[in-house]
Tab-separated table of C-alpha atoms in Angstrom:
chain	number	residue	atom	x	y	z
Z	107	MET	CA	0.000	0.000	0.000
Z	108	VAL	CA	1.167	3.525	-0.793
Z	109	ASN	CA	0.807	4.845	2.770
Z	110	PRO	CA	0.518	2.976	6.067
Z	111	PRO	CA	-3.054	1.895	6.877
Z	112	GLY	CA	-4.916	2.699	10.040
Z	113	HIS	CA	-5.789	6.376	9.700
Z	114	THR	CA	-9.072	7.553	11.166
Z	115	SER	CA	-11.810	8.929	8.928
Z	116	ARG	CA	-14.198	11.665	9.964
Z	117	ASP	CA	-17.028	9.361	8.910
Z	118	GLY	CA	-18.978	6.967	11.118
Z	119	HIS	CA	-19.431	6.536	14.867
Z	120	GLN	CA	-18.674	3.955	17.501
Z	121	TRP	CA	-19.871	3.569	21.058
Z	122	THR	CA	-18.128	1.677	23.847
Z	123	PRO	CA	-19.023	1.635	27.541
Z	124	LYS	CA	-15.709	3.266	28.418
Z	125	ALA	CA	-15.476	6.023	25.778
Z	126	GLY	CA	-19.160	6.602	25.052
Z	127	LEU	CA	-20.111	7.816	21.567
Z	128	VAL	CA	-17.131	8.882	19.442
Z	129	ALA	CA	-17.279	10.318	15.923
Z	130	GLY	CA	-14.828	9.000	13.346
Z	131	LEU	CA	-13.647	5.449	12.637
Z	132	PRO	CA	-10.305	3.866	11.752
Z	133	THR	CA	-10.153	2.569	8.191
Z	134	LEU	CA	-7.684	1.391	5.572
Z	135	GLY	CA	-9.391	3.787	3.169
Z	136	THR	CA	-8.270	7.126	4.625
Z	137	ILE	CA	-5.694	8.765	2.367
Z	138	LYS	CA	-2.703	10.684	3.762
Z	139	PRO	CA	-1.608	13.175	2.616
Z	140	GLN	CA	-4.990	14.352	1.371
Z	141	SER	CA	-3.717	15.691	-1.942
Z	142	LYS	CA	-1.103	14.960	-4.585
Z	143	LEU	CA	-1.259	17.511	-7.368
Z	144	ARG	CA	0.919	18.746	-10.194
Z	145	SER	CA	1.227	22.460	-10.980
Z	146	ALA	CA	-1.826	24.672	-10.672
Z	147	ASP	CA	-2.062	25.128	-14.448
Z	148	THR	CA	-2.174	21.375	-15.202
Z	149	ILE	CA	-4.827	20.313	-17.672
Z	150	TYR	CA	-5.763	16.679	-17.050
Z	151	ASP	CA	-7.027	14.276	-19.656
Z	152	VAL	CA	-9.855	13.357	-17.296
Z	153	ALA	CA	-11.045	14.457	-13.864
Z	154	ILE	CA	-13.124	11.962	-11.890
Z	155	ILE	CA	-15.466	13.226	-9.192
Z	156	GLY	CA	-16.107	10.677	-6.448
Z	157	GLY	CA	-13.898	7.930	-5.014
Z	158	GLY	CA	-16.402	5.117	-4.572
Z	159	TYR	CA	-16.113	1.902	-6.566
Z	160	THR	CA	-17.178	3.616	-9.806
Z	161	GLY	CA	-14.679	6.442	-9.453
Z	162	LEU	CA	-11.871	4.170	-8.260
Z	163	THR	CA	-12.374	1.720	-11.131
Z	164	ALA	CA	-12.461	4.499	-13.706
Z	165	SER	CA	-9.371	6.150	-12.151
Z	166	ARG	CA	-7.422	2.890	-12.221
Z	167	ASP	CA	-8.436	1.976	-15.759
Z	168	LEU	CA	-7.601	5.407	-17.172
Z	169	ALA	CA	-4.392	6.024	-15.205
Z	170	THR	CA	-2.923	2.604	-15.983
Z	171	SER	CA	-3.698	3.089	-19.683
Z	172	GLY	CA	-1.578	6.250	-19.786
Z	173	HIS	CA	-4.107	9.034	-19.231
Z	174	LYS	CA	-3.277	11.982	-16.997
Z	175	THR	CA	-6.021	11.510	-14.396
Z	176	LEU	CA	-7.298	13.507	-11.426
Z	177	LEU	CA	-9.518	12.031	-8.690
Z	178	ILE	CA	-11.523	14.553	-6.643
Z	179	GLU	CA	-13.272	13.248	-3.522
Z	180	ALA	CA	-15.382	15.110	-0.951
Z	181	ARG	CA	-14.502	12.728	1.885
Z	182	ASP	CA	-11.142	12.048	3.545
Z	183	ARG	CA	-11.251	8.441	2.321
Z	184	ILE	CA	-11.953	6.211	-0.643
Z	185	GLY	CA	-14.982	3.928	-0.861
Z	186	GLY	CA	-18.021	6.181	-1.064
Z	187	ARG	CA	-21.010	4.264	0.299
Z	188	SER	CA	-18.965	1.048	0.684
Z	189	TRP	CA	-16.195	1.132	3.255
Z	190	SER	CA	-15.005	-0.819	6.262
Z	191	SER	CA	-13.838	0.337	9.650
Z	192	ASN	CA	-10.920	-1.870	10.624
Z	193	ILE	CA	-10.997	-2.029	14.425
Z	194	ASP	CA	-8.196	-4.155	15.893
Z	195	GLY	CA	-7.733	-5.654	12.432
Z	196	TYR	CA	-11.374	-6.712	12.126
Z	197	PRO	CA	-13.549	-5.070	9.439
Z	198	PHE	CA	-16.996	-3.722	10.249
Z	199	GLU	CA	-18.666	-2.941	6.906
Z	200	MET	CA	-20.362	0.448	7.007
Z	201	GLY	CA	-22.070	0.119	3.638
Z	202	GLY	CA	-22.030	-2.439	0.829
Z	203	THR	CA	-20.707	-5.757	2.099
Z	204	TRP	CA	-21.497	-8.986	0.276
Z	205	VAL	CA	-19.959	-10.430	-2.871
Z	206	HIS	CA	-20.579	-13.509	-4.992
Z	207	TRP	CA	-18.994	-15.294	-7.953
Z	208	THR	CA	-22.130	-14.601	-10.005
Z	209	GLN	CA	-21.277	-10.879	-9.774
Z	210	PRO	CA	-18.705	-10.775	-12.578
Z	211	PHE	CA	-17.133	-7.367	-12.137
Z	212	ILE	CA	-16.173	-7.568	-8.471
Z	213	TRP	CA	-15.066	-11.196	-8.862
Z	214	ARG	CA	-12.726	-10.070	-11.630
Z	215	GLU	CA	-11.170	-7.585	-9.200
Z	216	LEU	CA	-10.631	-10.293	-6.601
Z	217	PHE	CA	-8.771	-12.356	-9.200
Z	218	ARG	CA	-6.810	-9.311	-10.350
Z	219	TYR	CA	-5.435	-8.640	-6.856
Z	220	ASN	CA	-4.841	-12.293	-5.962
Z	221	LEU	CA	-7.499	-12.289	-3.254
Z	222	LEU	CA	-8.751	-15.759	-4.170
Z	223	GLY	CA	-7.069	-19.149	-4.249
Z	224	GLU	CA	-4.308	-19.529	-1.646
Z	225	ASN	CA	-4.837	-15.931	-0.515
Z	226	LEU	CA	-8.565	-16.446	-0.048
Z	227	GLU	CA	-10.117	-13.245	1.297
Z	228	VAL	CA	-13.730	-14.385	1.043
Z	229	SER	CA	-15.557	-15.690	4.112
Z	230	MET	CA	-19.154	-16.369	5.106
Z	231	SER	CA	-21.011	-13.833	7.217
Z	232	HIS	CA	-22.617	-16.673	9.143
Z	233	GLU	CA	-19.962	-19.380	9.108
Z	234	GLY	CA	-21.437	-22.441	10.735
Z	235	GLY	CA	-24.883	-21.245	9.691
Z	236	ILE	CA	-27.846	-19.471	11.216
Z	237	ASN	CA	-29.583	-22.292	13.069
Z	238	LYS	CA	-32.264	-20.425	14.961
Z	239	CYS	CA	-34.541	-17.521	14.212
Z	240	ILE	CA	-36.679	-15.346	16.459
Z	241	VAL	CA	-39.746	-13.563	15.086
Z	242	ARG	CA	-41.938	-11.062	16.940
Z	243	PRO	CA	-44.976	-10.583	14.711
Z	244	PHE	CA	-47.360	-9.539	17.500
Z	245	LYS	CA	-46.531	-6.703	19.876
Z	246	ASP	CA	-48.267	-8.087	22.959
Z	247	ARG	CA	-47.493	-11.779	22.430
Z	248	PRO	CA	-44.366	-13.841	23.063
Z	249	ALA	CA	-41.740	-14.175	20.358
Z	250	ILE	CA	-41.852	-17.168	18.031
Z	251	PHE	CA	-38.751	-19.380	17.901
Z	252	LEU	CA	-38.092	-21.113	14.579
Z	253	GLU	CA	-35.460	-23.499	13.342
Z	254	LYS	CA	-33.579	-22.147	10.326
Z	255	GLU	CA	-35.279	-24.646	8.020
Z	256	GLN	CA	-38.691	-23.411	9.190
Z	257	GLU	CA	-37.728	-19.781	8.701
Z	258	ASP	CA	-36.421	-20.505	5.197
Z	259	LYS	CA	-39.576	-22.401	4.276
Z	260	ILE	CA	-41.838	-19.543	5.363
Z	261	SER	CA	-39.679	-16.847	3.749
Z	262	GLU	CA	-39.274	-18.768	0.500
Z	263	SER	CA	-43.010	-19.357	0.234
Z	264	ALA	CA	-43.765	-15.674	0.792
Z	265	ILE	CA	-41.139	-14.348	-1.628
Z	266	LYS	CA	-42.179	-16.770	-4.362
Z	267	LYS	CA	-45.793	-15.634	-4.020
Z	268	LEU	CA	-44.567	-12.041	-4.267
Z	269	VAL	CA	-42.530	-12.466	-7.460
Z	270	ASP	CA	-44.746	-14.996	-9.253
Z	271	VAL	CA	-46.544	-12.531	-11.503
Z	272	ASP	CA	-46.440	-14.804	-14.574
Z	273	GLY	CA	-46.766	-18.361	-13.247
Z	274	GLN	CA	-43.023	-18.817	-13.886
Z	275	LEU	CA	-41.599	-16.937	-10.891
Z	276	GLY	CA	-40.943	-13.845	-12.997
Z	277	ARG	CA	-38.819	-15.501	-15.681
Z	278	THR	CA	-40.872	-14.095	-18.547
Z	279	VAL	CA	-40.822	-10.579	-17.075
Z	280	ILE	CA	-37.030	-10.252	-17.013
Z	281	PRO	CA	-35.624	-13.095	-19.150
Z	282	LEU	CA	-32.194	-11.419	-19.437
Z	283	PRO	CA	-31.268	-10.008	-16.009
Z	284	HIS	CA	-28.466	-7.726	-17.270
Z	285	ASP	CA	-30.861	-6.289	-19.858
Z	286	ALA	CA	-33.896	-5.836	-17.636
Z	287	LEU	CA	-35.629	-3.295	-19.896
Z	288	ARG	CA	-35.688	-5.520	-22.978
Z	289	ASN	CA	-39.236	-6.748	-22.291
Z	290	LYS	CA	-40.955	-3.415	-22.906
Z	291	GLU	CA	-44.477	-4.708	-22.227
Z	292	ALA	CA	-43.489	-6.075	-18.834
Z	293	VAL	CA	-41.618	-2.887	-17.919
Z	294	ALA	CA	-44.726	-0.861	-18.758
Z	295	ILE	CA	-46.741	-2.960	-16.312
Z	296	PHE	CA	-44.364	-3.590	-13.432
Z	297	ASP	CA	-42.242	-0.444	-13.347
Z	298	LYS	CA	-45.268	1.572	-12.267
Z	299	MET	CA	-46.070	-0.866	-9.444
Z	300	SER	CA	-44.923	-0.234	-5.905
Z	301	LEU	CA	-44.160	-2.917	-3.370
Z	302	GLY	CA	-47.337	-1.781	-1.636
Z	303	ASP	CA	-49.357	-2.423	-4.796
Z	304	ARG	CA	-48.000	-5.948	-5.105
Z	305	LEU	CA	-48.461	-6.776	-1.420
Z	306	SER	CA	-52.094	-5.689	-1.716
Z	307	GLU	CA	-52.582	-8.002	-4.706
Z	308	ILE	CA	-51.433	-11.082	-2.783
Z	309	GLU	CA	-52.514	-10.200	0.766
Z	310	HIS	CA	-55.094	-12.997	0.870
Z	311	GLU	CA	-52.512	-15.562	-0.278
Z	312	LEU	CA	-50.105	-14.873	2.583
Z	313	SER	CA	-50.399	-16.340	6.060
Z	314	PRO	CA	-49.933	-13.791	8.887
Z	315	LEU	CA	-46.421	-15.095	9.559
Z	316	GLU	CA	-45.513	-15.104	5.877
Z	317	ARG	CA	-46.655	-11.510	5.535
Z	318	ASN	CA	-44.800	-10.408	8.647
Z	319	MET	CA	-41.533	-11.985	7.558
Z	320	VAL	CA	-41.632	-10.870	3.935
Z	321	GLU	CA	-42.567	-7.311	4.921
Z	322	GLY	CA	-39.779	-7.280	7.494
Z	323	PHE	CA	-37.276	-8.417	4.876
Z	324	LEU	CA	-38.503	-5.958	2.253
Z	325	SER	CA	-38.470	-3.052	4.698
Z	326	ILE	CA	-34.704	-3.348	5.066
Z	327	THR	CA	-34.108	-4.339	1.429
Z	328	CYS	CA	-35.737	-1.335	-0.189
Z	329	GLY	CA	-35.303	0.880	2.887
Z	330	GLY	CA	-38.305	2.975	1.901
Z	331	GLN	CA	-42.050	3.298	2.249
Z	332	TRP	CA	-44.162	0.642	0.495
Z	333	HIS	CA	-45.846	3.109	-1.854
Z	334	ASP	CA	-42.481	4.732	-2.637
Z	335	SER	CA	-40.487	1.597	-3.508
Z	336	SER	CA	-40.480	-0.018	-6.940
Z	337	PHE	CA	-41.673	-3.618	-7.286
Z	338	PHE	CA	-39.735	-3.844	-10.563
Z	339	GLU	CA	-36.453	-3.423	-8.666
Z	340	LEU	CA	-37.282	-6.522	-6.621
Z	341	LEU	CA	-38.087	-8.500	-9.775
Z	342	ARG	CA	-34.730	-7.437	-11.245
Z	343	TRP	CA	-32.758	-8.559	-8.162
Z	344	TRP	CA	-34.714	-11.834	-8.147
Z	345	ALA	CA	-33.848	-12.413	-11.827
Z	346	LEU	CA	-30.165	-11.683	-11.194
Z	347	SER	CA	-30.350	-14.382	-8.498
Z	348	ASN	CA	-31.457	-16.913	-11.135
Z	349	TRP	CA	-35.112	-16.738	-10.003
Z	350	ASP	CA	-34.207	-18.859	-6.993
Z	351	TYR	CA	-34.684	-18.263	-3.263
Z	352	LYS	CA	-31.424	-19.880	-2.179
Z	353	GLY	CA	-29.516	-17.859	-4.765
Z	354	PHE	CA	-31.412	-14.715	-3.757
Z	355	MET	CA	-30.160	-15.013	-0.173
Z	356	GLU	CA	-26.711	-16.350	-1.020
Z	357	MET	CA	-25.829	-13.714	-3.597
Z	358	GLY	CA	-27.019	-10.807	-1.498
Z	359	LEU	CA	-26.274	-11.661	2.136
Z	360	THR	CA	-23.657	-14.378	2.550
Z	361	TYR	CA	-20.051	-13.892	1.377
Z	362	LYS	CA	-17.866	-10.972	2.454
Z	363	LEU	CA	-14.188	-9.941	2.338
Z	364	ARG	CA	-11.837	-10.723	5.220
Z	365	CYS	CA	-9.834	-7.616	4.319
Z	366	GLY	CA	-13.026	-5.543	4.215
Z	367	GLN	CA	-14.226	-3.494	1.267
Z	368	SER	CA	-11.619	-0.841	2.099
Z	369	GLY	CA	-8.927	-3.493	1.656
Z	370	LEU	CA	-10.002	-4.221	-1.921
Z	371	GLN	CA	-10.462	-0.514	-2.623
Z	372	ARG	CA	-6.904	0.176	-1.499
Z	373	CYS	CA	-5.690	-2.378	-4.055
Z	374	ILE	CA	-7.487	-0.480	-6.826
Z	375	PHE	CA	-6.387	2.960	-5.618
Z	376	ASP	CA	-2.774	1.934	-5.022
Z	377	GLU	CA	-2.457	0.459	-8.516
Z	378	ALA	CA	-3.674	3.735	-9.983
Z	379	VAL	CA	-1.210	5.744	-7.870
Z	380	MET	CA	1.701	3.470	-8.815
Z	381	SER	CA	1.086	4.254	-12.495
Z	382	ASN	CA	2.325	7.826	-11.795
Z	383	ASN	CA	-0.605	9.082	-13.863
Z	384	LEU	CA	-3.023	9.699	-10.987
Z	385	ASP	CA	-3.257	12.917	-9.014
Z	386	TYR	CA	-5.874	13.312	-6.298
Z	387	SER	CA	-7.507	15.802	-3.974
Z	388	PHE	CA	-9.475	14.487	-0.978
Z	389	SER	CA	-11.666	16.498	1.423
Z	390	THR	CA	-12.634	18.526	-1.655
Z	391	PRO	CA	-16.413	18.754	-2.172
Z	392	VAL	CA	-17.211	19.996	-5.682
Z	393	ALA	CA	-19.352	23.104	-6.036
Z	394	THR	CA	-19.483	23.684	-9.821
Z	395	ILE	CA	-18.690	21.907	-13.082
Z	396	HIS	CA	-18.375	24.283	-16.049
Z	397	ASP	CA	-18.090	22.667	-19.486
Z	398	GLN	CA	-16.425	25.163	-21.812
Z	399	GLN	CA	-16.596	22.914	-24.902
Z	400	ASN	CA	-12.843	22.265	-25.205
Z	401	LEU	CA	-12.159	22.277	-21.472
Z	402	VAL	CA	-14.047	21.577	-18.269
Z	403	GLU	CA	-13.400	23.664	-15.148
Z	404	ILE	CA	-14.234	22.164	-11.766
Z	405	THR	CA	-14.422	24.376	-8.686
Z	406	GLY	CA	-14.363	23.068	-5.146
Z	407	ARG	CA	-16.331	24.597	-2.306
Z	408	ASN	CA	-13.032	26.000	-1.044
Z	409	GLY	CA	-12.549	27.873	-4.324
Z	410	GLU	CA	-9.839	25.575	-5.662
Z	411	LYS	CA	-10.062	25.099	-9.433
Z	412	PHE	CA	-9.111	22.125	-11.610
Z	413	ARG	CA	-9.161	21.757	-15.396
Z	414	ALA	CA	-9.595	18.696	-17.569
Z	415	ARG	CA	-10.510	17.790	-21.121
Z	416	SER	CA	-13.230	15.463	-19.870
Z	417	VAL	CA	-14.996	14.712	-16.580
Z	418	ILE	CA	-16.546	11.592	-15.098
Z	419	CYS	CA	-19.095	12.450	-12.399
Z	420	THR	CA	-19.864	9.532	-10.055
Z	421	VAL	CA	-21.838	11.497	-7.467
Z	422	PRO	CA	-24.788	9.426	-6.100
Z	423	LEU	CA	-28.268	10.029	-7.490
Z	424	ASN	CA	-29.651	11.698	-4.358
Z	425	VAL	CA	-26.779	14.215	-4.314
Z	426	LEU	CA	-26.248	14.934	-8.024
Z	427	HIS	CA	-28.527	17.985	-8.148
Z	428	THR	CA	-26.584	19.721	-5.344
Z	429	ILE	CA	-23.675	20.415	-7.733
Z	430	GLN	CA	-24.076	23.390	-10.060
Z	431	PHE	CA	-23.529	22.406	-13.704
Z	432	SER	CA	-22.951	24.790	-16.585
Z	433	PRO	CA	-24.592	24.102	-18.991
Z	434	GLU	CA	-27.275	22.910	-16.587
Z	435	LEU	CA	-27.948	19.253	-15.967
Z	436	LEU	CA	-30.260	17.798	-18.567
Z	437	PRO	CA	-33.839	18.103	-17.252
Z	438	LEU	CA	-34.412	14.371	-16.701
Z	439	LYS	CA	-31.127	13.985	-14.817
Z	440	LYS	CA	-31.952	16.871	-12.511
Z	441	GLN	CA	-35.543	15.751	-11.984
Z	442	ALA	CA	-34.424	12.214	-11.106
Z	443	SER	CA	-31.938	13.540	-8.571
Z	444	VAL	CA	-34.398	15.967	-6.984
Z	445	GLU	CA	-36.906	13.113	-6.592
Z	446	GLY	CA	-34.165	10.794	-5.330
Z	447	HIS	CA	-34.397	7.071	-4.757
Z	448	ALA	CA	-36.318	5.520	-1.880
Z	449	ASN	CA	-33.706	3.847	0.321
Z	450	HIS	CA	-33.058	5.343	3.773
Z	451	VAL	CA	-32.258	2.152	5.645
Z	452	VAL	CA	-30.159	2.231	8.821
Z	453	LYS	CA	-27.290	-0.244	9.222
Z	454	CYS	CA	-25.765	-0.861	12.639
Z	455	HIS	CA	-23.175	-3.297	14.058
Z	456	VAL	CA	-22.811	-4.601	17.589
Z	457	GLU	CA	-20.090	-6.548	19.376
Z	458	VAL	CA	-21.592	-8.546	22.219
Z	459	ALA	CA	-20.066	-10.926	24.760
Z	460	LYS	CA	-22.412	-13.829	24.026
Z	461	PRO	CA	-21.005	-16.561	21.743
Z	462	SER	CA	-24.435	-18.216	21.675
Z	463	LEU	CA	-25.741	-15.373	19.491
Z	464	ARG	CA	-23.293	-16.211	16.685
Z	465	SER	CA	-25.845	-18.455	14.954
Z	466	LEU	CA	-28.854	-16.207	15.508
Z	467	GLY	CA	-31.207	-14.547	13.065
Z	468	THR	CA	-33.837	-12.280	14.613
Z	469	PHE	CA	-36.737	-10.122	13.382
Z	470	ASN	CA	-38.470	-7.333	15.297
Z	471	TYR	CA	-40.873	-6.079	12.635
Z	472	PRO	CA	-42.826	-3.825	12.633
Z	473	TYR	CA	-42.227	-2.666	16.204
Z	474	GLY	CA	-38.471	-2.411	16.618
Z	475	LYS	CA	-36.282	0.453	15.463
Z	476	LEU	CA	-33.870	-2.241	14.320
Z	477	THR	CA	-35.807	-4.677	12.161
Z	478	TYR	CA	-33.552	-7.622	11.391
Z	479	ALA	CA	-30.169	-8.832	12.675
Z	480	PHE	CA	-27.934	-11.852	12.210
Z	481	GLY	CA	-24.532	-13.129	13.287
Z	482	ASP	CA	-21.790	-11.666	11.089
Z	483	GLY	CA	-18.532	-12.895	12.619
Z	484	THR	CA	-16.332	-13.314	15.682
Z	485	THR	CA	-14.171	-10.364	16.729
Z	486	PRO	CA	-10.495	-10.734	17.758
Z	487	SER	CA	-11.568	-10.562	21.419
Z	488	GLY	CA	-13.800	-13.607	20.916
Z	489	ASN	CA	-17.036	-11.647	21.066
Z	490	THR	CA	-19.951	-12.112	18.682
Z	491	HIS	CA	-20.408	-9.575	15.896
Z	492	LEU	CA	-23.961	-9.037	14.648
Z	493	VAL	CA	-25.211	-6.681	11.957
Z	494	ALA	CA	-28.706	-5.180	11.965
Z	495	PHE	CA	-30.825	-3.090	9.629
Z	496	GLY	CA	-33.626	-0.700	10.499
Z	497	SER	CA	-36.348	0.443	8.120
Z	498	SER	CA	-37.515	3.982	7.429
Z	499	LEU	CA	-41.147	3.136	8.214
Z	500	PRO	CA	-42.951	5.936	10.096
Z	501	GLY	CA	-42.493	5.860	13.842
Z	502	VAL	CA	-39.626	3.364	13.902
Z	503	HIS	CA	-36.833	5.167	12.038
Z	504	LEU	CA	-33.674	5.067	14.155
Z	505	GLN	CA	-31.212	7.966	14.342
Z	506	PRO	CA	-28.396	6.071	16.110
Z	507	GLU	CA	-26.064	8.960	16.910
Z	508	GLU	CA	-28.831	11.194	18.228
Z	509	ASN	CA	-29.938	8.828	20.991
Z	510	VAL	CA	-27.418	6.151	21.938
Z	511	GLN	CA	-29.663	4.742	24.654
Z	512	GLU	CA	-32.430	4.239	22.102
Z	513	THR	CA	-29.933	2.395	19.907
Z	514	LEU	CA	-28.826	0.158	22.777
Z	515	ASP	CA	-32.471	-0.533	23.639
Z	516	ALA	CA	-33.157	-1.425	19.993
Z	517	TRP	CA	-30.347	-3.973	20.136
Z	518	LYS	CA	-31.591	-5.421	23.411
Z	519	GLY	CA	-35.019	-5.761	21.802
Z	520	LEU	CA	-33.470	-7.924	19.091
Z	521	LEU	CA	-31.203	-10.083	21.226
Z	522	PRO	CA	-32.761	-12.477	23.743
Z	523	ASP	CA	-31.710	-12.150	27.393
Z	524	THR	CA	-29.031	-9.575	26.533
Z	525	LYS	CA	-28.163	-6.974	29.143
Z	526	GLU	CA	-26.563	-3.633	28.442
Z	527	GLU	CA	-23.311	-4.759	30.066
Z	528	ASP	CA	-23.095	-7.546	27.444
Z	529	ILE	CA	-22.812	-4.932	24.684
Z	530	LYS	CA	-19.141	-4.092	24.171
Z	531	ARG	CA	-19.265	-1.954	21.027
Z	532	VAL	CA	-21.722	-0.387	18.584
Z	533	VAL	CA	-20.481	0.782	15.159
Z	534	PHE	CA	-22.425	2.567	12.398
Z	535	HIS	CA	-22.541	5.184	9.649
Z	536	ASN	CA	-25.851	7.021	9.281
Z	537	TRP	CA	-26.160	7.243	5.504
Z	538	HIS	CA	-29.321	9.276	5.168
Z	539	LYS	CA	-27.779	12.062	7.300
Z	540	ASP	CA	-24.590	11.962	5.225
Z	541	GLU	CA	-24.562	14.993	2.894
Z	542	PHE	CA	-22.569	13.118	0.238
Z	543	ALA	CA	-24.967	10.137	0.144
Z	544	GLN	CA	-28.389	11.243	1.438
Z	545	GLY	CA	-29.508	7.622	1.500
Z	546	ALA	CA	-28.191	4.080	1.319
Z	547	TRP	CA	-27.925	1.824	-1.744
Z	548	GLU	CA	-30.182	2.645	-4.690
Z	549	TRP	CA	-33.786	1.464	-4.758
Z	550	PHE	CA	-35.798	3.268	-7.396
Z	551	LYS	CA	-39.309	4.528	-6.874
Z	552	PRO	CA	-42.187	3.440	-9.155
Z	553	ASN	CA	-41.852	4.729	-12.754
Z	554	GLN	CA	-38.266	5.893	-12.275
Z	555	VAL	CA	-36.589	3.046	-14.170
Z	556	SER	CA	-38.390	3.605	-17.468
Z	557	LYS	CA	-38.415	7.384	-17.089
Z	558	TYR	CA	-34.856	8.092	-15.931
Z	559	LEU	CA	-32.441	5.171	-16.343
Z	560	ASP	CA	-31.302	5.943	-19.900
Z	561	ALA	CA	-31.129	9.675	-19.158
Z	562	LEU	CA	-28.956	9.138	-16.088
Z	563	ARG	CA	-26.434	7.171	-18.166
Z	564	GLU	CA	-26.347	9.776	-20.942
Z	565	ARG	CA	-23.209	11.788	-21.632
Z	566	GLN	CA	-23.575	15.567	-21.448
Z	567	GLY	CA	-20.967	17.384	-23.541
Z	568	ASN	CA	-17.573	16.569	-22.022
Z	569	VAL	CA	-19.137	15.179	-18.853
Z	570	TRP	CA	-19.874	11.471	-18.370
Z	571	PHE	CA	-21.983	10.056	-15.555
Z	572	GLY	CA	-21.290	6.742	-13.839
Z	573	SER	CA	-22.692	5.153	-10.683
Z	574	ALA	CA	-23.920	1.921	-9.139
Z	575	ASP	CA	-27.220	3.825	-8.916
Z	576	TRP	CA	-27.824	3.424	-12.649
Z	577	ALA	CA	-25.772	0.348	-13.560
Z	578	GLN	CA	-27.387	-2.175	-15.880
Z	579	GLY	CA	-26.660	-5.372	-13.966
Z	580	TRP	CA	-26.291	-5.475	-10.164
Z	581	ARG	CA	-27.591	-1.935	-9.770
Z	582	GLY	CA	-27.231	-0.680	-6.227
Z	583	PHE	CA	-24.620	-3.367	-5.458
Z	584	LEU	CA	-20.819	-3.235	-5.307
Z	585	ASP	CA	-20.678	-5.084	-8.620
Z	586	GLY	CA	-22.804	-2.407	-10.270
Z	587	GLY	CA	-20.404	0.328	-9.199
Z	588	ILE	CA	-17.424	-1.445	-10.754
Z	589	GLU	CA	-19.461	-2.265	-13.878
Z	590	ASP	CA	-20.327	1.370	-14.518
Z	591	GLY	CA	-16.800	2.546	-13.711
Z	592	GLN	CA	-15.458	0.274	-16.435
Z	593	ARG	CA	-18.105	1.506	-18.858
Z	594	VAL	CA	-17.441	5.228	-18.473
Z	595	ALA	CA	-13.662	4.753	-18.400
Z	596	LYS	CA	-13.776	2.973	-21.768
Z	597	GLU	CA	-16.100	5.593	-23.248
Z	598	VAL	CA	-13.830	8.436	-22.132
Z	599	ALA	CA	-10.681	6.664	-23.324
Z	600	ASP	CA	-12.256	6.128	-26.752
Z	601	HIS	CA	-13.340	9.776	-26.875
Z	602	LEU	CA	-9.869	11.050	-25.979
Z	603	LYS	CA	-8.289	8.826	-28.607
Z	604	THR	CA	-10.677	10.049	-31.288
Z	605	ARG	CA	-10.067	13.641	-30.233
Z	606	GLU	CA	-6.311	13.121	-30.421
Z	607	ILE	CA	-6.573	11.689	-33.925
Z	608	LYS	CA	-8.648	14.673	-35.076
Z	609	VAL	CA	-6.079	17.111	-33.657
Z	610	LYS	CA	-3.251	15.350	-35.529
Z	611	LEU	CA	-5.195	15.463	-38.779
């Protein structure tokens, strides 16, 4: 790695009984020094705004292919909405976490950096398996204890009823998962449907327990209100999982990186730096992007100016409209960003001195401020690590840093017979209060896919737009971010080559 790991980012919070609530988390992704720039009058081939997976991939691909590249990042770290806090050498994933060999772009990166084979960096979140599940469907009644096989049977039945809109578990709706819009007739029907619409259609087919468990799962999958969350997005994820319940759970919630996402991101960033073609400026939020036809000028909030022949903007959908573009953002791009996507889920980790909880899965929907939790590892101290998600449903939305006691109580409500003294650490990053994210992973609202997806991917003059938020395949996932970074990097490289040929002629 270019600089020693272990710096502390301004992002995130952790609570311990001894120190209380502390802002800022250690991570491999913090970059020191914060800038490496050539002379002030440098004109770069390409400037990339945003250092998440899309920006990192594009930076690496362009820098290593000989282009003079500048990476501008608002945070003090790489990773965007996917980063890990490495506490005592153990990664707590603040955002995107899980990977799978059916996600081709991230698996390619793991091969590239020798993180497979003998140097295997992939582990299971619940090694040894989740063998018991607790469900609390009724507020004034005792919890229900289920064996894992029972929980899977109920969940699989409910999800299959939800997605079976064609008698073939959705296969005819999205026959080609990486080209989800190909079936225009199906898109016209299902893109306008919300999860609420679909739940209403099948409400009489679901048992009370099936409904409780599928709603609990969906509430932390879409992270939004039922009427505000697209049913089509669920059908797309289901299709990417080969229209199969086991695949659906395995591809989205099972395998993670021992080195943490920040470990893989450092591999990508360090390769770009070692090319000697990458300059960077961190802690530099962008205020304006001015396309002057032959040159693009980027101005930071601090007044610092950068110039490049082309720009790749990887700012998340919910934040895109906060940057001033000249010429203005195309109307559909701006409208999509102002509307924003639906996901405002809360993600929260706990380290607890109870090894028996390692194999636990637990629901507390719809009453708990944390909705669903499961065992995610064993910390170096031998404690159990669990990860939980909380929905944005009215009345239960958790603001973990605003009321630590409420957060601790939410955890105790999830974990049976757990006392406050058993809780050794709480770790989290509140994404919907983060000005550079304003929400978690992408989950489109009804009608947004057909109305905005093509527009969001459209080039605007010398400015390209890339993000996991509008990737074609695993949109909203780590894989989608890398996919779109590769796309825009190739498009810009081709453009620069064509431009160079025209100048020579």
